[in-house]
PDB file of C-alpha atoms in Angstrom:
ATOM      1  CA  UNK Q  26      93.639  96.674 135.961  1.00  0.00           C
ATOM      2  CA  UNK Q  27      96.248  98.301 137.204  1.00  0.00           C
ATOM      3  CA  UNK Q  28     100.025  97.510 136.232  1.00  0.00           C
ATOM      4  CA  UNK Q  29     103.437  98.345 138.208  1.00  0.00           C
ATOM      5  CA  UNK Q  30     104.443 102.023 137.371  1.00  0.00           C
ATOM      6  CA  UNK Q  31     107.110 101.997 133.946  1.00  0.00           C
ATOM      7  CA  UNK Q  32     107.831 105.128 133.327  1.00  0.00           C
ATOM      8  CA  UNK Q  33     111.524 106.143 132.216  1.00  0.00           C
ATOM      9  CA  UNK Q  34     113.078 109.313 132.749  1.00  0.00           C
ATOM     10  CA  UNK Q  35     114.665 110.342 129.091  1.00  0.00           C
ATOM     11  CA  UNK Q  36     117.339 112.713 128.410  1.00  0.00           C
ATOM     12  CA  UNK Q  37     115.837 115.866 126.487  1.00  0.00           C
ATOM     13  CA  UNK Q  38     119.214 117.140 125.625  1.00  0.00           C
ATOM     14  CA  UNK Q  39     119.748 113.845 123.087  1.00  0.00           C
ATOM     15  CA  UNK Q  40     116.134 113.595 121.743  1.00  0.00           C
ATOM     16  CA  UNK Q  41     116.725 117.597 121.541  1.00  0.00           C
ATOM     17  CA  UNK Q  42     119.993 117.977 120.201  1.00  0.00           C
ATOM     18  CA  UNK Q  43     119.587 113.892 118.768  1.00  0.00           C
ATOM     19  CA  UNK Q  44     122.167 111.051 118.951  1.00  0.00           C
ATOM     20  CA  UNK Q  45     123.766 110.355 115.894  1.00  0.00           C
ATOM     21  CA  UNK Q  46     123.854 110.915 111.638  1.00  0.00           C
ATOM     22  CA  UNK Q  47     121.208 114.803 110.456  1.00  0.00           C
ATOM     23  CA  UNK Q  48     119.274 115.137 113.433  1.00  0.00           C
ATOM     24  CA  UNK Q  49     115.745 117.184 113.192  1.00  0.00           C
ATOM     25  CA  UNK Q  50     114.969 120.749 115.002  1.00  0.00           C
ATOM     26  CA  UNK Q  51     114.885 122.033 118.382  1.00  0.00           C
ATOM     27  CA  UNK Q  52     111.344 123.263 117.985  1.00  0.00           C
ATOM     28  CA  UNK Q  53     110.215 120.024 116.522  1.00  0.00           C
ATOM     29  CA  UNK Q  54     110.577 118.024 120.114  1.00  0.00           C
ATOM     30  CA  UNK Q  55     110.213 120.618 121.916  1.00  0.00           C
ATOM     31  CA  UNK Q  56     106.927 121.739 120.381  1.00  0.00           C
ATOM     32  CA  UNK Q  57     105.815 117.855 120.106  1.00  0.00           C
ATOM     33  CA  UNK Q  58     106.616 117.360 123.780  1.00  0.00           C
ATOM     34  CA  UNK Q  59     104.263 119.840 124.233  1.00  0.00           C
ATOM     35  CA  UNK Q  60     101.683 118.216 122.724  1.00  0.00           C
ATOM     36  CA  UNK Q  61     102.294 115.221 124.280  1.00  0.00           C
ATOM     37  CA  UNK Q  62     101.892 117.043 128.021  1.00  0.00           C
ATOM     38  CA  UNK Q  63      98.667 119.358 127.081  1.00  0.00           C
ATOM     39  CA  UNK Q  64      97.056 115.756 125.655  1.00  0.00           C
ATOM     40  CA  UNK Q  65      97.465 116.869 122.178  1.00  0.00           C
ATOM     41  CA  UNK Q  66      99.223 113.201 121.513  1.00  0.00           C
ATOM     42  CA  UNK Q  67      97.406 112.762 117.791  1.00  0.00           C
ATOM     43  CA  UNK Q  68      98.733 116.240 116.789  1.00  0.00           C
ATOM     44  CA  UNK Q  69     102.249 115.834 118.065  1.00  0.00           C
ATOM     45  CA  UNK Q  70     102.641 112.307 116.410  1.00  0.00           C
ATOM     46  CA  UNK Q  71     100.787 114.217 112.763  1.00  0.00           C
ATOM     47  CA  UNK Q  72     103.590 116.311 112.809  1.00  0.00           C
ATOM     48  CA  UNK Q  73     106.517 113.948 113.619  1.00  0.00           C
ATOM     49  CA  UNK Q  74     105.646 112.034 110.879  1.00  0.00           C
ATOM     50  CA  UNK Q  75     105.181 115.107 108.366  1.00  0.00           C
ATOM     51  CA  UNK Q  76     108.993 115.615 110.241  1.00  0.00           C
ATOM     52  CA  UNK Q  77     110.161 112.232 109.158  1.00  0.00           C
ATOM     53  CA  UNK Q  78     109.456 112.548 105.402  1.00  0.00           C
ATOM     54  CA  UNK Q  79     113.327 114.618 105.930  1.00  0.00           C
ATOM     55  CA  UNK Q  80     114.895 113.404 108.399  1.00  0.00           C
ATOM     56  CA  UNK Q  81     114.151 109.224 107.885  1.00  0.00           C
ATOM     57  CA  UNK Q  82     116.967 107.957 110.284  1.00  0.00           C
ATOM     58  CA  UNK Q  83     116.642 110.680 112.886  1.00  0.00           C
ATOM     59  CA  UNK Q  84     116.800 107.933 115.942  1.00  0.00           C
ATOM     60  CA  UNK Q  85     116.325 110.779 118.328  1.00  0.00           C
ATOM     61  CA  UNK Q  86     112.636 111.368 115.566  1.00  0.00           C
ATOM     62  CA  UNK Q  87     111.751 108.154 115.574  1.00  0.00           C
ATOM     63  CA  UNK Q  88     112.123 107.697 120.036  1.00  0.00           C
ATOM     64  CA  UNK Q  89     109.481 110.470 119.408  1.00  0.00           C
ATOM     65  CA  UNK Q  90     107.910 108.826 116.936  1.00  0.00           C
ATOM     66  CA  UNK Q  91     107.020 105.807 119.538  1.00  0.00           C
ATOM     67  CA  UNK Q  92     106.342 107.717 122.022  1.00  0.00           C
ATOM     68  CA  UNK Q  93     103.472 110.191 120.954  1.00  0.00           C
ATOM     69  CA  UNK Q  94     102.289 106.306 118.861  1.00  0.00           C
ATOM     70  CA  UNK Q  95     102.402 105.275 122.649  1.00  0.00           C
ATOM     71  CA  UNK Q  96     100.404 108.188 123.973  1.00  0.00           C
ATOM     72  CA  UNK Q  97      97.804 107.595 120.964  1.00  0.00           C
ATOM     73  CA  UNK Q  98      96.983 104.295 121.953  1.00  0.00           C
ATOM     74  CA  UNK Q  99      96.020 105.743 125.757  1.00  0.00           C
ATOM     75  CA  UNK Q 100      93.804 108.120 124.226  1.00  0.00           C
ATOM     76  CA  UNK Q 101      91.758 105.189 122.363  1.00  0.00           C
ATOM     77  CA  UNK Q 102      91.057 102.928 124.730  1.00  0.00           C
ATOM     78  CA  UNK Q 103      87.700 103.674 125.007  1.00  0.00           C
ATOM     79  CA  UNK Q 104      85.079 101.842 123.983  1.00  0.00           C
ATOM     80  CA  UNK Q 105      84.121 100.836 120.224  1.00  0.00           C
ATOM     81  CA  UNK Q 106      88.242 101.981 119.414  1.00  0.00           C
ATOM     82  CA  UNK Q 107      90.542  99.368 121.291  1.00  0.00           C
ATOM     83  CA  UNK Q 108      91.153  98.057 117.576  1.00  0.00           C
ATOM     84  CA  UNK Q 109      92.801 101.002 116.936  1.00  0.00           C
ATOM     85  CA  UNK Q 110      94.255 101.467 119.902  1.00  0.00           C
ATOM     86  CA  UNK Q 111      96.476  98.627 119.063  1.00  0.00           C
ATOM     87  CA  UNK Q 112      97.271  99.292 116.577  1.00  0.00           C
ATOM     88  CA  UNK Q 113      98.819 102.225 117.859  1.00  0.00           C
ATOM     89  CA  UNK Q 114     100.505 100.396 120.345  1.00  0.00           C
ATOM     90  CA  UNK Q 115     101.591  97.366 117.643  1.00  0.00           C
ATOM     91  CA  UNK Q 116     103.300 100.478 114.961  1.00  0.00           C
ATOM     92  CA  UNK Q 117     104.984 102.066 118.943  1.00  0.00           C
ATOM     93  CA  UNK Q 118     106.211  97.664 119.848  1.00  0.00           C
ATOM     94  CA  UNK Q 119     108.099  97.774 115.715  1.00  0.00           C
ATOM     95  CA  UNK Q 120     108.864 101.869 116.189  1.00  0.00           C
ATOM     96  CA  UNK Q 121     110.781 101.293 119.123  1.00  0.00           C
ATOM     97  CA  UNK Q 122     112.318  98.281 118.486  1.00  0.00           C
ATOM     98  CA  UNK Q 123     113.823 100.436 115.259  1.00  0.00           C
ATOM     99  CA  UNK Q 124     115.703 102.838 117.436  1.00  0.00           C
ATOM    100  CA  UNK Q 125     116.766  99.420 119.613  1.00  0.00           C
ATOM    101  CA  UNK Q 126     118.093  98.461 116.231  1.00  0.00           C
ATOM    102  CA  UNK Q 127     120.207 101.191 115.353  1.00  0.00           C
ATOM    103  CA  UNK Q 128     121.845 100.977 119.109  1.00  0.00           C
ATOM    104  CA  UNK Q 129     122.362 105.466 119.659  1.00  0.00           C
ATOM    105  CA  UNK Q 130     123.513 106.452 122.247  1.00  0.00           C
ATOM    106  CA  UNK Q 131     122.028 106.786 125.282  1.00  0.00           C
ATOM    107  CA  UNK Q 132     118.153 105.443 123.978  1.00  0.00           C
ATOM    108  CA  UNK Q 133     119.032 102.133 123.669  1.00  0.00           C
ATOM    109  CA  UNK Q 134     118.183 101.111 126.708  1.00  0.00           C
ATOM    110  CA  UNK Q 135     115.582 103.521 126.749  1.00  0.00           C
ATOM    111  CA  UNK Q 136     114.345 101.932 123.603  1.00  0.00           C
ATOM    112  CA  UNK Q 137     114.152  98.643 124.747  1.00  0.00           C
ATOM    113  CA  UNK Q 138     112.686  99.647 128.054  1.00  0.00           C
ATOM    114  CA  UNK Q 139     109.704 101.373 126.247  1.00  0.00           C
ATOM    115  CA  UNK Q 140     109.401  98.692 124.015  1.00  0.00           C
ATOM    116  CA  UNK Q 141     108.367  95.996 127.107  1.00  0.00           C
ATOM    117  CA  UNK Q 142     106.217  99.098 128.237  1.00  0.00           C
ATOM    118  CA  UNK Q 143     104.052  99.136 125.676  1.00  0.00           C
ATOM    119  CA  UNK Q 144     103.792  94.958 125.746  1.00  0.00           C
ATOM    120  CA  UNK Q 145     102.900  95.799 129.448  1.00  0.00           C
ATOM    121  CA  UNK Q 146      99.837  98.363 127.926  1.00  0.00           C
ATOM    122  CA  UNK Q 147      98.552  96.105 125.251  1.00  0.00           C
ATOM    123  CA  UNK Q 148      98.280  93.709 127.909  1.00  0.00           C
ATOM    124  CA  UNK Q 149      95.541  95.461 128.849  1.00  0.00           C
ATOM    125  CA  UNK Q 150      93.202  95.328 126.246  1.00  0.00           C
ATOM    126  CA  UNK Q 151      94.220  91.785 125.478  1.00  0.00           C
ATOM    127  CA  UNK Q 152      92.908  91.034 128.913  1.00  0.00           C
ATOM    128  CA  UNK Q 153      89.560  93.068 128.600  1.00  0.00           C
ATOM    129  CA  UNK Q 154      89.051  91.409 125.407  1.00  0.00           C
ATOM    130  CA  UNK Q 155      89.401  87.454 127.375  1.00  0.00           C
ATOM    131  CA  UNK Q 156      92.503  86.843 123.613  1.00  0.00           C
ATOM    132  CA  UNK Q 157      94.599  85.233 127.327  1.00  0.00           C
ATOM    133  CA  UNK Q 158      96.591  82.648 124.116  1.00  0.00           C
ATOM    134  CA  UNK Q 159      97.410  86.733 122.752  1.00  0.00           C
ATOM    135  CA  UNK Q 160      98.360  87.841 126.526  1.00  0.00           C
ATOM    136  CA  UNK Q 161     100.206  84.537 127.507  1.00  0.00           C
ATOM    137  CA  UNK Q 162     102.222  85.300 124.231  1.00  0.00           C
ATOM    138  CA  UNK Q 163     102.925  88.643 124.374  1.00  0.00           C
ATOM    139  CA  UNK Q 164     103.357  89.117 128.167  1.00  0.00           C
ATOM    140  CA  UNK Q 165     106.870  86.486 126.983  1.00  0.00           C
ATOM    141  CA  UNK Q 166     107.465  88.441 124.319  1.00  0.00           C
ATOM    142  CA  UNK Q 167     107.528  91.493 127.386  1.00  0.00           C
ATOM    143  CA  UNK Q 168     109.571  89.299 129.964  1.00  0.00           C
ATOM    144  CA  UNK Q 169     112.548  88.042 127.546  1.00  0.00           C
ATOM    145  CA  UNK Q 170     112.745  91.927 126.231  1.00  0.00           C
ATOM    146  CA  UNK Q 171     113.931  92.756 129.965  1.00  0.00           C
ATOM    147  CA  UNK Q 172     115.972  90.145 130.767  1.00  0.00           C
ATOM    148  CA  UNK Q 173     117.797  90.842 127.474  1.00  0.00           C
ATOM    149  CA  UNK Q 174     118.768  94.650 128.830  1.00  0.00           C
ATOM    150  CA  UNK Q 175     119.204  92.988 132.432  1.00  0.00           C
ATOM    151  CA  UNK Q 176     121.515  91.234 130.777  1.00  0.00           C
ATOM    152  CA  UNK Q 177     122.838  94.248 128.952  1.00  0.00           C
ATOM    153  CA  UNK Q 178     122.400  96.528 131.678  1.00  0.00           C
ATOM    154  CA  UNK Q 179     122.190  94.869 135.321  1.00  0.00           C
ATOM    155  CA  UNK Q 180     121.936  98.558 136.905  1.00  0.00           C
ATOM    156  CA  UNK Q 181     119.130  99.804 135.088  1.00  0.00           C
ATOM    157  CA  UNK Q 182     116.312  99.623 138.174  1.00  0.00           C
ATOM    158  CA  UNK Q 183     113.441  99.966 136.871  1.00  0.00           C
ATOM    159  CA  UNK Q 184     113.870  97.343 134.516  1.00  0.00           C
ATOM    160  CA  UNK Q 185     114.454  95.240 136.980  1.00  0.00           C
ATOM    161  CA  UNK Q 186     111.463  95.952 138.776  1.00  0.00           C
ATOM    162  CA  UNK Q 187     109.235  95.216 135.369  1.00  0.00           C
ATOM    163  CA  UNK Q 188     110.855  91.962 134.767  1.00  0.00           C
ATOM    164  CA  UNK Q 189     110.058  90.631 138.140  1.00  0.00           C
ATOM    165  CA  UNK Q 190     106.852  91.886 137.445  1.00  0.00           C
ATOM    166  CA  UNK Q 191     106.372  91.051 133.916  1.00  0.00           C
ATOM    167  CA  UNK Q 192     107.847  87.306 135.121  1.00  0.00           C
ATOM    168  CA  UNK Q 193     104.946  87.018 138.150  1.00  0.00           C
ATOM    169  CA  UNK Q 194     102.209  88.526 135.925  1.00  0.00           C
ATOM    170  CA  UNK Q 195     103.298  85.151 133.603  1.00  0.00           C
ATOM    171  CA  UNK Q 196     103.084  83.332 136.073  1.00  0.00           C
ATOM    172  CA  UNK Q 197      99.752  84.029 137.365  1.00  0.00           C
ATOM    173  CA  UNK Q 198      98.592  83.339 134.117  1.00  0.00           C
ATOM    174  CA  UNK Q 199      99.770  80.019 133.166  1.00  0.00           C
ATOM    175  CA  UNK Q 200      98.578  79.034 136.705  1.00  0.00           C
ATOM    176  CA  UNK Q 201      95.063  80.044 135.572  1.00  0.00           C
ATOM    177  CA  UNK Q 202      94.173  79.745 132.404  1.00  0.00           C
ATOM    178  CA  UNK Q 203      90.269  79.908 131.144  1.00  0.00           C
ATOM    179  CA  UNK Q 204      88.230  77.437 132.368  1.00  0.00           C
ATOM    180  CA  UNK Q 205      86.404  75.238 129.768  1.00  0.00           C
ATOM    181  CA  UNK Q 206      82.346  74.174 129.774  1.00  0.00           C
ATOM    182  CA  UNK Q 207      81.710  72.240 132.052  1.00  0.00           C
ATOM    183  CA  UNK Q 208      80.817  68.829 130.212  1.00  0.00           C
ATOM    184  CA  UNK Q 209      77.280  67.312 130.659  1.00  0.00           C
ATOM    185  CA  UNK Q 210      77.461  64.872 134.068  1.00  0.00           C
ATOM    186  CA  UNK Q 211      77.252  60.977 132.836  1.00  0.00           C
ATOM    187  CA  UNK Q 212      74.278  59.325 133.484  1.00  0.00           C
ATOM    188  CA  UNK Q 213      72.245  62.226 132.175  1.00  0.00           C
ATOM    189  CA  UNK Q 214      69.001  61.806 130.588  1.00  0.00           C
ATOM    190  CA  UNK Q 215      68.383  62.452 127.343  1.00  0.00           C
ATOM    191  CA  UNK Q 216      65.778  64.410 126.193  1.00  0.00           C
ATOM    192  CA  UNK Q 217      62.613  61.812 125.574  1.00  0.00           C
ATOM    193  CA  UNK Q 218      62.043  60.776 121.470  1.00  0.00           C
ATOM    194  CA  UNK Q 219      59.163  62.116 120.487  1.00  0.00           C
ATOM    195  CA  UNK Q 220      55.322  60.896 121.057  1.00  0.00           C
ATOM    196  CA  UNK Q 221      56.665  58.899 123.492  1.00  0.00           C
ATOM    197  CA  UNK Q 222      55.328  60.446 126.787  1.00  0.00           C
ATOM    198  CA  UNK Q 223      51.376  60.258 124.404  1.00  0.00           C
ATOM    199  CA  UNK Q 224      52.903  56.752 124.440  1.00  0.00           C
ATOM    200  CA  UNK Q 225      52.676  55.923 128.002  1.00  0.00           C
ATOM    201  CA  UNK Q 226      49.692  58.406 128.691  1.00  0.00           C
ATOM    202  CA  UNK Q 227      47.315  56.995 131.152  1.00  0.00           C
ATOM    203  CA  UNK Q 228      44.794  58.723 133.422  1.00  0.00           C
ATOM    204  CA  UNK Q 229      43.889  59.265 137.080  1.00  0.00           C
ATOM    205  CA  UNK Q 230      39.713  58.909 136.621  1.00  0.00           C
ATOM    206  CA  UNK Q 231      38.137  55.188 137.637  1.00  0.00           C
ATOM    207  CA  UNK Q 232      37.477  52.726 135.781  1.00  0.00           C
ATOM    208  CA  UNK Q 233      38.528  55.331 132.335  1.00  0.00           C
ATOM    209  CA  UNK Q 234      40.866  54.186 129.764  1.00  0.00           C
ATOM    210  CA  UNK Q 235      42.993  55.908 127.903  1.00  0.00           C
ATOM    211  CA  UNK Q 236      43.492  55.169 124.208  1.00  0.00           C
ATOM    212  CA  UNK Q 237      46.715  56.130 121.262  1.00  0.00           C
ATOM    213  CA  UNK Q 238      45.745  57.125 118.318  1.00  0.00           C
ATOM    214  CA  UNK Q 239      47.978  56.987 115.514  1.00  0.00           C
ATOM    215  CA  UNK Q 240      50.751  57.643 118.271  1.00  0.00           C
ATOM    216  CA  UNK Q 241      49.713  61.373 118.624  1.00  0.00           C
ATOM    217  CA  UNK Q 242      46.550  61.708 119.839  1.00  0.00           C
ATOM    218  CA  UNK Q 243      45.094  60.368 123.740  1.00  0.00           C
ATOM    219  CA  UNK Q 244      41.250  59.732 123.228  1.00  0.00           C
ATOM    220  CA  UNK Q 245      39.611  59.198 127.358  1.00  0.00           C
ATOM    221  CA  UNK Q 246      36.732  56.139 127.064  1.00  0.00           C
ATOM    222  CA  UNK Q 247      34.253  56.993 130.226  1.00  0.00           C
ATOM    223  CA  UNK Q 248      33.261  54.019 132.199  1.00  0.00           C
ATOM    224  CA  UNK Q 249      29.666  53.150 130.639  1.00  0.00           C
ATOM    225  CA  UNK Q 250      28.116  56.044 128.836  1.00  0.00           C
ATOM    226  CA  UNK Q 251      30.807  55.249 125.973  1.00  0.00           C
ATOM    227  CA  UNK Q 252      31.563  58.517 125.874  1.00  0.00           C
ATOM    228  CA  UNK Q 253      34.481  60.175 124.650  1.00  0.00           C
ATOM    229  CA  UNK Q 254      36.803  63.522 125.409  1.00  0.00           C
ATOM    230  CA  UNK Q 255      40.076  64.722 124.461  1.00  0.00           C
TER     231      UNK Q 255
END
């Protein structure tokens, strides 16, 4: 399924220099950015998580960790790894939410926007797994996030476009719930009870008769000879 573009151009200066408090080294951001662009999301994530031990409250570092978690989920979007991909997306969503709560200058709206982006990405995995109710709840969360973001940042055009898209997807989803299994037609004949076909046994041989023994065995009696044939 194809989704609308959900890309936000970040202020690299804020990422590399930090936005508040104790800041992680600039080299950390440069190296992680290089690894993400090179497709080495897991390596970037590992290095960033190690750096967080020394800079637990660096909003820019947390933002970059969330980006790496999201990118790792993309790498894992192969058969057999969807469960781990969803877990990474959940982590990314939580990390972006943490950044938003910190209200860092320049990164708060971006964090909320990317939180909604992660939820749209989750929808793809939930769709593949036929998890309808989870999809409804997931898309509603994305719409709620973007609604709040647009209210706070009315000039954020990308957020407004994604909000419109999210509302459309949610509306279409609710209008097309999974079809319940069709009920059996009324009046459909029940299967015959045991031995009923035997009980009604007949024969088309002229003047021959069919006799049922013990409700299960059919004996044919041929005329004039008294012979029996099963």
